[in-house]
Coordinates of C-alpha atoms and ligand atoms in Angstrom, one line a residue:
M217 CA 10.8 100.9 -72.3
T218 CA 12.5 98.5 -74.8
H219 CA 11.6 94.9 -74.1
P220 CA 14.2 92.3 -74.1
V221 CA 13.1 90.5 -76.7
D222 CA 13.3 93.3 -79.5
L223 CA 17.5 93.6 -79.0
P224 CA 19.3 92.3 -81.5
A225 CA 21.2 90.1 -78.9
W226 CA 18.2 88.4 -78.1
Q227 CA 17.1 87.5 -82.1
A228 CA 20.6 85.9 -82.2
L229 CA 20.1 84.3 -79.0
T230 CA 16.6 82.8 -80.7
H231 CA 18.8 81.4 -83.5
D232 CA 21.4 79.8 -81.5
F233 CA 18.7 78.0 -79.7
Q234 CA 17.6 76.6 -82.7
R235 CA 20.9 75.8 -83.5
T236 CA 22.4 74.4 -80.5
R237 CA 19.2 72.7 -78.7
N238 CA 20.0 69.4 -79.7
Q239 CA 23.8 69.7 -79.0
H240 CA 24.8 67.4 -76.7
M241 CA 27.1 68.3 -74.0
R242 CA 29.4 65.1 -73.7
E243 CA 29.9 65.7 -77.8
L244 CA 30.7 69.5 -76.8
F245 CA 33.3 68.2 -73.9
A246 CA 34.7 65.8 -76.3
Q247 CA 34.9 68.2 -79.2
D248 CA 36.9 71.0 -76.9
P249 CA 39.6 69.4 -74.2
Q250 CA 39.8 73.3 -73.1
R251 CA 35.9 73.6 -72.2
A252 CA 36.4 73.3 -68.5
E253 CA 39.5 75.4 -68.2
R254 CA 38.0 78.0 -70.2
Y255 CA 34.7 77.8 -68.8
W256 CA 35.6 78.3 -65.4
L257 CA 36.0 81.4 -62.9
E258 CA 37.5 82.3 -59.6
V259 CA 36.9 85.1 -57.4
G260 CA 38.7 84.9 -54.0
E261 CA 38.5 81.5 -52.6
M262 CA 35.2 81.0 -54.8
V263 CA 35.6 78.8 -57.8
L264 CA 32.7 78.8 -60.7
D265 CA 32.8 75.9 -62.7
Y266 CA 29.8 76.7 -65.6
S267 CA 31.3 74.3 -68.4
K268 CA 28.2 71.8 -67.5
N269 CA 25.7 74.2 -69.6
R270 CA 24.3 73.7 -72.5
I271 CA 26.4 76.9 -74.5
D272 CA 28.9 77.4 -77.0
D273 CA 31.3 80.5 -77.1
T274 CA 28.5 82.0 -79.7
V275 CA 25.6 81.7 -77.1
L276 CA 27.7 83.0 -74.6
A277 CA 28.9 86.2 -76.7
H278 CA 25.4 86.8 -77.5
L279 CA 24.3 86.4 -74.0
I280 CA 27.3 89.1 -73.0
E281 CA 26.0 91.7 -75.8
L282 CA 22.6 90.9 -74.1
A283 CA 23.4 92.0 -70.9
Q284 CA 25.4 95.0 -72.8
Q285 CA 22.5 96.0 -74.8
S286 CA 20.3 96.0 -71.5
G287 CA 22.5 98.6 -70.4
L288 CA 23.9 96.7 -67.8
Q289 CA 27.3 98.3 -67.1
E290 CA 24.7 101.7 -66.2
R291 CA 22.4 100.0 -64.3
I292 CA 25.3 98.7 -62.1
G293 CA 26.8 102.1 -62.1
A294 CA 23.2 103.7 -60.8
M295 CA 22.8 101.1 -58.2
F296 CA 26.1 101.4 -56.5
G297 CA 25.7 105.2 -57.1
G298 CA 23.0 105.8 -54.8
E299 CA 20.4 106.6 -57.7
K300 CA 16.5 105.9 -57.0
I301 CA 16.4 102.8 -59.3
N302 CA 13.2 101.5 -56.9
L303 CA 11.1 103.8 -58.6
T304 CA 7.9 102.4 -57.1
E305 CA 9.0 103.3 -54.0
Q306 CA 11.7 106.2 -55.0
R307 CA 14.5 104.7 -53.0
A308 CA 17.8 104.2 -53.5
V309 CA 19.4 100.7 -53.6
L310 CA 22.6 101.0 -51.4
H311 CA 23.3 97.4 -49.6
T312 CA 26.8 97.4 -51.1
A313 CA 27.3 100.7 -49.1
L314 CA 26.6 98.5 -46.0
R315 CA 29.9 96.3 -46.8
N316 CA 31.9 99.3 -48.8
R317 CA 35.0 98.5 -46.8
S318 CA 36.9 100.9 -48.8
N319 CA 34.8 103.2 -47.0
T320 CA 34.8 105.7 -50.1
P321 CA 31.9 108.0 -49.9
V322 CA 28.7 106.6 -51.0
Y323 CA 25.8 109.5 -51.7
E324 CA 22.0 109.1 -51.0
D325 CA 19.8 112.3 -52.3
G326 CA 23.8 114.3 -51.9
E327 CA 24.4 112.9 -48.3
N328 CA 27.7 110.8 -47.8
V329 CA 25.7 107.4 -46.2
M330 CA 29.3 106.0 -44.7
P331 CA 29.4 107.9 -41.5
Q332 CA 26.0 106.8 -40.5
V333 CA 26.9 103.1 -41.5
N334 CA 29.7 102.9 -39.8
A335 CA 28.3 104.6 -36.7
V336 CA 25.6 102.2 -36.4
L337 CA 28.3 99.2 -37.4
A338 CA 30.2 100.5 -34.2
K339 CA 26.9 100.2 -31.8
M340 CA 26.4 97.2 -32.9
G341 CA 30.2 96.2 -32.3
R342 CA 29.8 97.6 -28.8
F343 CA 26.7 95.8 -28.0
A344 CA 27.7 92.3 -29.4
D345 CA 31.0 92.6 -27.6
A346 CA 29.1 93.4 -24.1
V347 CA 26.4 90.7 -24.3
R348 CA 29.4 88.3 -25.7
G349 CA 31.5 89.2 -23.4
G350 CA 28.8 89.0 -20.3
R351 CA 29.1 92.6 -19.3
W352 CA 25.5 93.0 -20.5
T353 CA 23.8 91.1 -18.2
G354 CA 19.8 90.1 -17.9
Y355 CA 17.7 92.0 -14.9
T356 CA 19.2 89.3 -12.2
G357 CA 22.9 90.0 -13.1
Q358 CA 23.3 86.9 -15.2
A359 CA 25.1 86.7 -18.3
I360 CA 22.7 86.3 -21.9
T361 CA 22.9 82.8 -22.8
D362 CA 19.9 82.8 -25.2
V363 CA 19.2 85.2 -28.2
V364 CA 15.4 85.6 -29.6
N365 CA 15.5 87.2 -33.1
I366 CA 11.6 88.2 -33.7
G367 CA 11.5 89.0 -37.5
I368 CA 9.6 87.8 -40.7
G369 CA 11.3 87.5 -44.5
G370 CA 14.3 89.6 -45.0
S371 CA 14.2 90.4 -41.0
D372 CA 14.6 86.7 -40.3
L373 CA 16.2 84.3 -43.4
G374 CA 19.4 86.3 -43.5
P375 CA 20.4 86.0 -39.9
L376 CA 19.1 82.5 -39.6
M377 CA 20.8 81.5 -42.4
M378 CA 24.2 82.9 -41.6
C379 CA 24.1 81.8 -37.8
S380 CA 23.5 78.7 -39.3
A381 CA 26.1 78.4 -42.0
L382 CA 28.5 79.5 -39.6
K383 CA 27.8 77.7 -36.5
P384 CA 31.3 76.3 -35.9
Y385 CA 32.2 80.4 -35.7
G386 CA 29.1 81.0 -33.0
H387 CA 29.8 81.9 -29.2
E388 CA 29.6 78.9 -27.4
R389 CA 27.3 80.3 -24.4
L390 CA 24.7 81.8 -26.9
S391 CA 22.2 79.9 -28.0
M392 CA 20.4 81.4 -31.0
H393 CA 16.5 81.0 -31.9
F394 CA 14.3 82.5 -34.7
V395 CA 10.6 83.3 -34.4
S396 CA 9.1 84.2 -37.2
N397 CA 5.8 82.3 -37.7
V398 CA 2.4 83.6 -35.9
D399 CA 1.5 79.8 -35.6
G400 CA 1.9 80.1 -31.7
T401 CA 4.0 76.8 -31.9
Q402 CA 7.1 78.2 -32.7
L403 CA 7.1 81.2 -30.4
R404 CA 5.8 78.8 -27.7
G405 CA 8.6 76.0 -28.1
V406 CA 11.1 78.5 -28.2
L407 CA 10.0 80.2 -24.8
E408 CA 9.7 76.8 -23.1
K409 CA 13.5 76.5 -23.6
V410 CA 14.6 79.7 -22.5
R411 CA 14.5 81.6 -19.0
P412 CA 13.4 85.1 -18.8
E413 CA 16.5 86.2 -16.9
T414 CA 19.4 85.0 -19.7
T415 CA 17.3 85.8 -22.4
L416 CA 17.6 88.9 -25.2
F417 CA 14.7 89.8 -27.8
V418 CA 16.0 91.3 -30.8
I419 CA 12.6 92.7 -32.3
A420 CA 13.8 92.9 -36.2
S421 CA 11.6 94.8 -38.4
K422 CA 12.2 97.3 -40.9
T423 CA 8.6 98.8 -41.4
F424 CA 8.3 97.8 -37.6
T425 CA 4.4 97.3 -38.7
T426 CA 4.5 93.7 -39.9
Q427 CA 1.3 91.9 -38.3
E428 CA 3.4 88.6 -37.4
T429 CA 6.5 90.4 -36.1
L430 CA 4.5 92.7 -33.5
T431 CA 2.1 89.7 -32.4
N432 CA 5.3 87.5 -31.7
A433 CA 7.2 90.6 -29.9
R434 CA 3.9 91.4 -28.0
T435 CA 3.3 87.9 -26.5
A436 CA 7.2 87.5 -25.9
R437 CA 7.0 90.7 -23.8
E438 CA 4.0 89.4 -21.7
W439 CA 5.5 86.3 -21.7
F440 CA 9.3 88.4 -19.9
L441 CA 6.4 90.3 -17.6
R442 CA 5.0 87.1 -15.8
D443 CA 8.7 87.3 -14.1
A444 CA 10.1 90.6 -14.5
G445 CA 9.0 94.4 -14.3
E446 CA 8.6 96.9 -17.0
A447 CA 12.0 98.4 -15.5
D448 CA 13.8 95.6 -16.7
I449 CA 12.7 95.7 -20.3
A450 CA 15.2 97.6 -21.7
K451 CA 18.3 94.9 -20.7
H452 CA 16.1 92.5 -22.9
F453 CA 14.3 93.8 -25.4
V454 CA 16.1 95.4 -28.3
A455 CA 15.2 96.9 -31.8
V456 CA 16.1 96.6 -35.2
S457 CA 13.9 98.6 -37.6
T458 CA 13.8 102.0 -39.6
N459 CA 10.9 103.3 -38.4
H460 CA 11.8 104.9 -34.6
E461 CA 8.2 105.9 -33.5
A462 CA 6.8 102.7 -33.7
V463 CA 9.4 101.4 -32.1
A464 CA 9.0 103.4 -28.9
A465 CA 5.6 103.4 -29.2
F466 CA 6.1 99.4 -28.8
G467 CA 7.9 99.9 -25.3
I468 CA 11.8 99.8 -26.5
D469 CA 13.4 102.8 -25.7
T470 CA 15.3 104.2 -28.8
E471 CA 18.8 103.9 -27.3
H472 CA 18.5 100.2 -27.4
M473 CA 17.2 100.3 -31.2
F474 CA 19.5 100.0 -33.8
E475 CA 19.1 101.5 -37.0
F476 CA 18.9 101.1 -40.8
W477 CA 17.6 102.8 -43.6
D478 CA 14.9 102.9 -46.6
W479 CA 17.6 102.1 -49.2
V480 CA 18.1 98.8 -47.7
G481 CA 15.6 96.6 -49.1
G482 CA 14.4 94.0 -46.2
R483 CA 16.5 90.7 -48.5
Y484 CA 19.2 92.6 -48.7
S485 CA 19.6 93.6 -45.3
L486 CA 21.3 91.0 -43.5
W487 CA 24.7 93.4 -43.7
S488 CA 22.8 95.8 -42.0
A489 CA 21.8 95.9 -38.3
I490 CA 19.1 93.3 -39.4
G491 CA 22.3 91.0 -39.1
L492 CA 22.5 92.0 -35.3
P493 CA 21.9 88.2 -34.3
I494 CA 24.9 87.4 -36.5
M495 CA 27.4 89.7 -35.1
L496 CA 25.9 88.5 -31.5
Y497 CA 26.9 85.2 -32.2
L498 CA 30.0 85.2 -34.6
G499 CA 31.4 88.5 -32.9
E500 CA 32.2 92.0 -34.5
T501 CA 35.6 90.4 -36.5
H502 CA 34.1 87.7 -38.2
F503 CA 31.3 89.9 -39.3
V504 CA 33.3 92.2 -40.8
R505 CA 35.0 89.5 -42.4
M506 CA 31.2 88.8 -44.2
L507 CA 31.3 92.2 -45.1
E508 CA 35.1 92.1 -46.6
G509 CA 33.9 89.0 -48.4
A510 CA 30.6 90.5 -50.0
H511 CA 32.7 93.9 -51.0
L512 CA 35.2 91.6 -52.3
M513 CA 32.0 90.1 -54.6
D514 CA 30.9 93.7 -55.3
Q515 CA 34.5 95.0 -56.4
H516 CA 34.5 92.2 -59.2
F517 CA 31.0 92.7 -60.1
A518 CA 31.3 96.6 -60.7
H519 CA 35.0 96.3 -62.3
T520 CA 35.1 93.1 -64.5
P521 CA 34.5 92.6 -67.9
F522 CA 31.1 90.7 -68.2
E523 CA 32.6 87.5 -69.6
R524 CA 34.7 87.1 -67.0
N525 CA 32.1 88.2 -63.9
M526 CA 30.7 85.9 -62.0
P527 CA 27.5 86.8 -61.0
V528 CA 26.9 88.4 -64.9
I529 CA 27.5 84.6 -66.0
L530 CA 25.4 83.1 -63.5
A531 CA 22.5 85.5 -64.6
L532 CA 22.6 84.8 -68.3
L533 CA 22.9 81.1 -67.8
G534 CA 19.8 81.7 -66.0
I535 CA 18.2 83.3 -68.9
W536 CA 19.3 81.1 -71.5
Y537 CA 17.6 78.6 -69.6
S538 CA 14.6 80.3 -68.4
N539 CA 13.3 82.2 -71.8
F540 CA 15.1 80.3 -74.5
Y541 CA 14.7 76.3 -72.9
G542 CA 11.3 77.6 -71.3
A543 CA 13.0 75.8 -67.8
S544 CA 10.5 77.2 -64.9
T545 CA 12.7 76.8 -61.6
H546 CA 16.1 76.7 -60.8
V547 CA 17.2 74.1 -57.8
I548 CA 19.9 75.4 -55.1
A549 CA 21.5 72.4 -53.8
P550 CA 24.5 73.1 -51.5
Y551 CA 26.2 69.9 -50.4
D552 CA 26.4 71.0 -47.2
Q553 CA 24.5 70.6 -44.0
N554 CA 24.7 74.0 -42.5
L555 CA 23.9 75.2 -45.4
H556 CA 20.7 73.6 -45.5
R557 CA 19.1 77.6 -44.7
F558 CA 20.3 78.8 -48.5
P559 CA 17.8 77.4 -50.5
K560 CA 15.1 79.4 -48.7
F561 CA 17.4 82.4 -48.3
V562 CA 17.8 82.6 -52.1
Q563 CA 14.1 81.9 -52.7
Q564 CA 13.0 85.2 -51.0
L565 CA 15.6 87.0 -52.4
D566 CA 15.3 85.6 -55.8
M567 CA 11.6 85.2 -56.1
E568 CA 10.9 88.6 -54.2
S569 CA 13.0 90.7 -56.3
N570 CA 11.9 89.1 -59.8
G571 CA 8.7 87.6 -59.5
K572 CA 6.9 90.4 -61.4
Q573 CA 4.5 90.9 -64.7
V574 CA 5.4 94.4 -65.6
Q575 CA 8.8 96.4 -66.6
A576 CA 9.8 99.4 -64.6
D577 CA 7.5 101.4 -66.5
G578 CA 4.6 99.3 -65.8
T579 CA 4.4 97.8 -69.1
P580 CA 3.7 94.0 -69.6
V581 CA 6.4 92.0 -69.6
A582 CA 6.9 90.0 -73.0
T583 CA 8.6 87.2 -71.4
T584 CA 8.8 85.2 -68.6
T585 CA 10.6 86.5 -65.4
G586 CA 12.0 84.9 -62.4
P587 CA 12.2 81.6 -61.7
I588 CA 10.8 79.3 -58.8
I589 CA 13.5 78.7 -56.8
W590 CA 13.7 75.7 -54.8
G591 CA 16.1 73.3 -53.3
E592 CA 17.7 71.2 -50.5
T593 CA 21.0 69.8 -49.4
G594 CA 22.4 68.3 -52.1
I595 CA 22.7 65.0 -50.8
N596 CA 19.2 64.9 -49.2
G597 CA 17.7 65.9 -52.5
Q598 CA 19.5 63.1 -54.2
H599 CA 17.3 60.4 -52.2
A600 CA 14.1 63.0 -52.9
F601 CA 13.3 64.8 -56.1
F602 CA 16.6 64.3 -58.1
Q603 CA 14.8 61.6 -59.8
L604 CA 12.3 64.2 -61.5
M605 CA 15.8 66.3 -62.3
H606 CA 17.8 63.2 -64.0
Q607 CA 14.8 61.5 -65.6
G608 CA 11.8 64.0 -65.4
T609 CA 10.3 65.9 -68.5
H610 CA 11.2 69.3 -67.1
L611 CA 14.3 71.0 -67.1
T612 CA 15.9 71.8 -64.3
P613 CA 19.1 73.9 -63.7
A614 CA 20.6 73.9 -60.7
D615 CA 24.0 75.2 -58.6
L616 CA 25.6 72.8 -56.6
I617 CA 27.7 74.5 -54.0
V618 CA 30.4 72.6 -51.9
S619 CA 33.1 73.4 -49.2
L620 CA 36.7 71.7 -50.4
E621 CA 37.3 72.0 -46.6
K622 CA 36.5 69.0 -44.3
R623 CA 33.8 70.0 -42.5
S624 CA 33.9 67.5 -39.8
N625 CA 36.4 65.7 -38.5
L626 CA 34.5 62.6 -38.7
P627 CA 37.0 60.3 -40.8
G628 CA 35.3 59.2 -44.8
H629 CA 32.3 61.9 -44.3
H630 CA 33.6 64.9 -46.5
E631 CA 35.2 62.7 -49.3
I632 CA 31.7 60.8 -49.4
L633 CA 29.8 64.0 -49.5
L634 CA 32.2 65.5 -52.2
S635 CA 32.2 62.8 -54.4
N636 CA 28.3 62.7 -54.7
A637 CA 28.4 66.3 -55.6
I638 CA 30.9 65.6 -58.5
A639 CA 29.3 62.6 -59.8
Q640 CA 26.1 63.9 -59.8
A641 CA 26.9 67.3 -61.9
E642 CA 28.6 64.5 -64.3
A643 CA 25.3 62.0 -64.1
F644 CA 23.2 65.6 -65.2
M645 CA 25.6 66.3 -67.7
R646 CA 26.3 62.4 -69.3
G647 CA 23.8 60.9 -68.9
K648 CA 23.3 57.2 -70.0
T649 CA 22.6 56.2 -73.2
A650 CA 20.7 53.4 -74.4
E651 CA 23.4 51.5 -75.6
E652 CA 25.6 52.1 -72.1
A653 CA 22.2 50.7 -70.4
R654 CA 22.1 47.4 -72.3
A655 CA 26.1 46.7 -72.2
E656 CA 25.6 47.0 -68.4
L657 CA 22.5 45.1 -68.0
L658 CA 23.8 42.1 -70.1
A659 CA 27.2 42.4 -68.3
A660 CA 25.5 41.7 -65.2
G661 CA 23.8 38.5 -66.6
M662 CA 20.7 39.4 -67.8
G663 CA 18.7 37.6 -70.9
E664 CA 18.9 40.3 -74.1
A665 CA 15.0 40.1 -74.4
E666 CA 14.7 41.0 -70.1
A667 CA 17.5 43.8 -70.5
Q668 CA 15.2 45.4 -73.9
A669 CA 12.4 45.6 -71.6
L670 CA 14.4 47.9 -69.1
I671 CA 16.4 49.8 -71.3
P672 CA 14.3 52.5 -71.3
H673 CA 13.9 52.9 -67.4
K674 CA 17.8 52.7 -67.4
T675 CA 18.2 55.3 -69.9
F676 CA 19.4 59.4 -69.2
S677 CA 19.2 61.7 -71.9
G678 CA 21.8 63.9 -70.0
N679 CA 22.4 67.1 -71.1
R680 CA 20.9 68.9 -67.7
P681 CA 22.6 71.9 -67.1
T682 CA 24.3 72.7 -63.6
N683 CA 26.9 75.0 -61.9
M684 CA 29.5 74.0 -59.2
I685 CA 30.2 76.4 -56.9
L686 CA 33.4 75.5 -55.0
L687 CA 34.4 77.6 -51.7
E688 CA 37.5 77.2 -50.3
K689 CA 36.0 76.8 -47.2
I690 CA 32.5 77.9 -45.5
D691 CA 33.9 80.8 -43.4
P692 CA 32.2 84.4 -43.0
F693 CA 34.2 85.6 -45.8
N694 CA 33.5 83.4 -48.4
M695 CA 29.6 83.3 -47.0
G696 CA 29.9 87.0 -47.3
A697 CA 30.9 86.7 -51.4
L698 CA 28.4 83.7 -52.0
V699 CA 25.5 85.9 -50.7
A700 CA 26.7 88.8 -52.7
L701 CA 27.4 86.7 -55.7
Y702 CA 23.3 85.8 -55.6
E703 CA 22.2 89.4 -55.0
H704 CA 24.2 90.6 -58.0
K705 CA 23.0 87.7 -60.2
V706 CA 19.0 88.5 -59.3
F707 CA 19.9 92.3 -60.3
V708 CA 21.3 91.5 -63.7
Q709 CA 18.4 89.3 -64.5
G710 CA 15.9 92.3 -63.3
V711 CA 18.2 94.6 -65.6
V712 CA 17.5 92.4 -68.5
W713 CA 14.3 91.9 -67.8
G714 CA 13.3 95.6 -67.5
I715 CA 11.7 95.0 -64.0
N716 CA 11.9 96.7 -60.8
S717 CA 13.8 94.2 -59.0
F718 CA 13.3 95.7 -55.4
D719 CA 9.9 96.2 -54.8
Q720 CA 7.4 93.8 -53.6
W721 CA 3.7 94.9 -54.3
G722 CA 2.5 91.3 -54.6
V723 CA 2.7 90.7 -50.7
E724 CA 0.6 93.4 -50.1
L725 CA -3.0 92.0 -51.3
G726 CA -3.1 89.5 -49.1
K727 CA -2.1 91.5 -46.1
Q728 CA -4.9 93.6 -47.0
L729 CA -7.5 91.1 -47.2
A730 CA -6.3 89.3 -44.2
K731 CA -7.3 92.5 -41.9
T732 CA -10.8 92.0 -43.0
V733 CA -11.1 88.2 -42.5
L734 CA -8.9 88.8 -39.3
A735 CA -12.1 91.1 -38.0
E736 CA -15.0 88.5 -39.6
L737 CA -13.1 85.5 -37.9
T738 CA -13.0 86.9 -34.6
G739 CA -16.6 88.1 -34.8
E740 CA -15.6 91.8 -34.3
M741 CA -17.6 92.4 -38.0
D742 CA -20.0 90.2 -40.1
A743 CA -18.5 88.5 -42.8
Q744 CA -19.0 91.2 -45.5
A745 CA -19.2 90.6 -49.3
H746 CA -16.7 87.5 -50.7
D747 CA -16.9 85.0 -53.2
A748 CA -18.8 82.1 -51.8
S749 CA -15.7 79.9 -50.8
T750 CA -14.3 82.3 -48.7
M751 CA -17.7 83.3 -47.0
R752 CA -17.9 79.6 -46.7
L753 CA -14.0 78.9 -45.4
I754 CA -15.0 81.8 -42.8
K755 CA -18.5 80.5 -41.8
R756 CA -17.2 76.9 -41.1
Y757 CA -14.0 78.4 -39.0
R758 CA -16.8 80.7 -36.4
R759 CA -18.8 77.7 -36.3
A760 CA -15.9 75.8 -35.2
N761 CA -14.9 78.3 -32.5
C762 CA -17.7 80.2 -31.5
E763 CA -17.9 78.4 -28.3
T764 CA -14.6 79.0 -27.0
D765 CA -14.6 82.5 -28.5
G766 CA -18.3 83.0 -27.1
T767 CA -19.9 84.5 -30.5
C768 CA -22.1 81.6 -31.3
H769 CA -24.8 84.2 -30.9
L770 CA -23.8 86.1 -34.0
L771 CA -24.0 83.2 -36.3
D772 CA -26.8 82.7 -39.0
Ligands
LIG804 O1 5.8 91.2 -47.0 C1 6.9 91.0 -47.3 C2 7.8 91.9 -46.5 O2 7.8 92.9 -46.8 C3 9.6 91.6 -46.9 O3 10.2 92.3 -47.9 C4 10.1 91.9 -45.9 O4 11.4 91.2 -45.8 C5 9.0 91.1 -44.5 O5 7.8 91.6 -44.8 C6 9.6 92.0 -43.5 O6 9.4 93.5 -43.7 P1 9.6 93.9 -42.2 O7 10.9 93.8 -42.0 O8 9.3 95.0 -42.4 O9 9.0 93.4 -40.8

């Protein structure tokens, strides 16, 4: 398999990097009055201003060539066309079919998947409508007031993020709760707030074998059965999964199971039945609007030339910083409180997809791959970690995401929020020269000697890249488009790096070892051959807990 470093475009970019690395964006803006206009893209109600990046037209052209030489167009066709591009699991990758609002046939193994996609969507719609309308009642005949989603990773983060982003669209009677952590304090905290007779549990697990989810689900069922009978479970527990047998074995009638398929990756699954909590909270119409927003981005991605293609441009900029500037992280900073879960969502999407060390054919990669994704609401980040982004020694490219629509009707708040987002992007780009710092200090009445001592601390190198993503408003349609934008960005980067973005073998080793360690911690099994540190940790735990577990006699 070709390594990206062997492509002619990569060589050209290596030269570009040497040529441009000392250029300052201030100069680039000064030289080109059209820069902001030219490095600006619009899709639907979303804008990407990428002018505050360390690029010029030549760099951009070579990045586009890199995408072309990586065979991106062909890979896009393969993904949308249902080819088994997830090679290690021999699976197609068809989350785009889940939001294929044109309803044109999409084939997987020769079968059009659209009828089953539409059937599950309709079943979700009927169920959500009944719950929201108060016709689906609990075992005492009362309407549902609380929905508890029990799931982890992709079976948690997407619905959690969307429900919090779209809170203003939520049903007023319904409170949404999300339990992912097997640390019992999370489930207990939720169970203390809800009543069994008005609570609906959604057990969400693609595999229905995930230890954390099944443990939480069993505990929730035991809690429920303290007040209700076995026959009442049907009104209060539904499952979302690909695994009928395991759902039935757990005791949930598969009539109350919402199905999806192995061609939907966990971190790409919020569009599927995994999105049931979203539909319960927002209603079918808004859920479909979310699918429409994603579909718009899919169409844009599949059919727009790379130089005007938003996910492609975002992806290539990321590659420019990761692989040429050596930036190892990427910050997601939404200037919106309801988007506070968005960085965590993108973190799983990107890092579980592109945290890979071998190419799709199993040979080691020749470049760094997926960056570390982190972030927080921008305004809170400004008072926490932005210091490092402004003056630290790491280059930390960032996406700033803002809503143009005022998000609350509290006077003055949105303007302050927006002014901060725009000013931060300007500050990252411009920085402050020593001369500017000196002039400021002297103007404030400071003496020359004192000013000289402070100048190095008050100087900002600037030249720090940001993308500004503007949404007309945070609504279901735009959120659909925004998530699809990031999904496709991750895909493009995976294609350029030649990796499989759709498996996640890296999470398996820990799961496997935890099974042995669990048996050892509980005293079911003697501690086996581990390294000295692991042995010591296991023994220390057993000593601390043997009295409550009644296993002290088993200790050495
Ligand atoms: O362990 C990682 C992972 O497999 C994720 O990829 C997935 O989203 C999560 O666990 C949950 O898996 P499941 O939906 O099968 O419970």
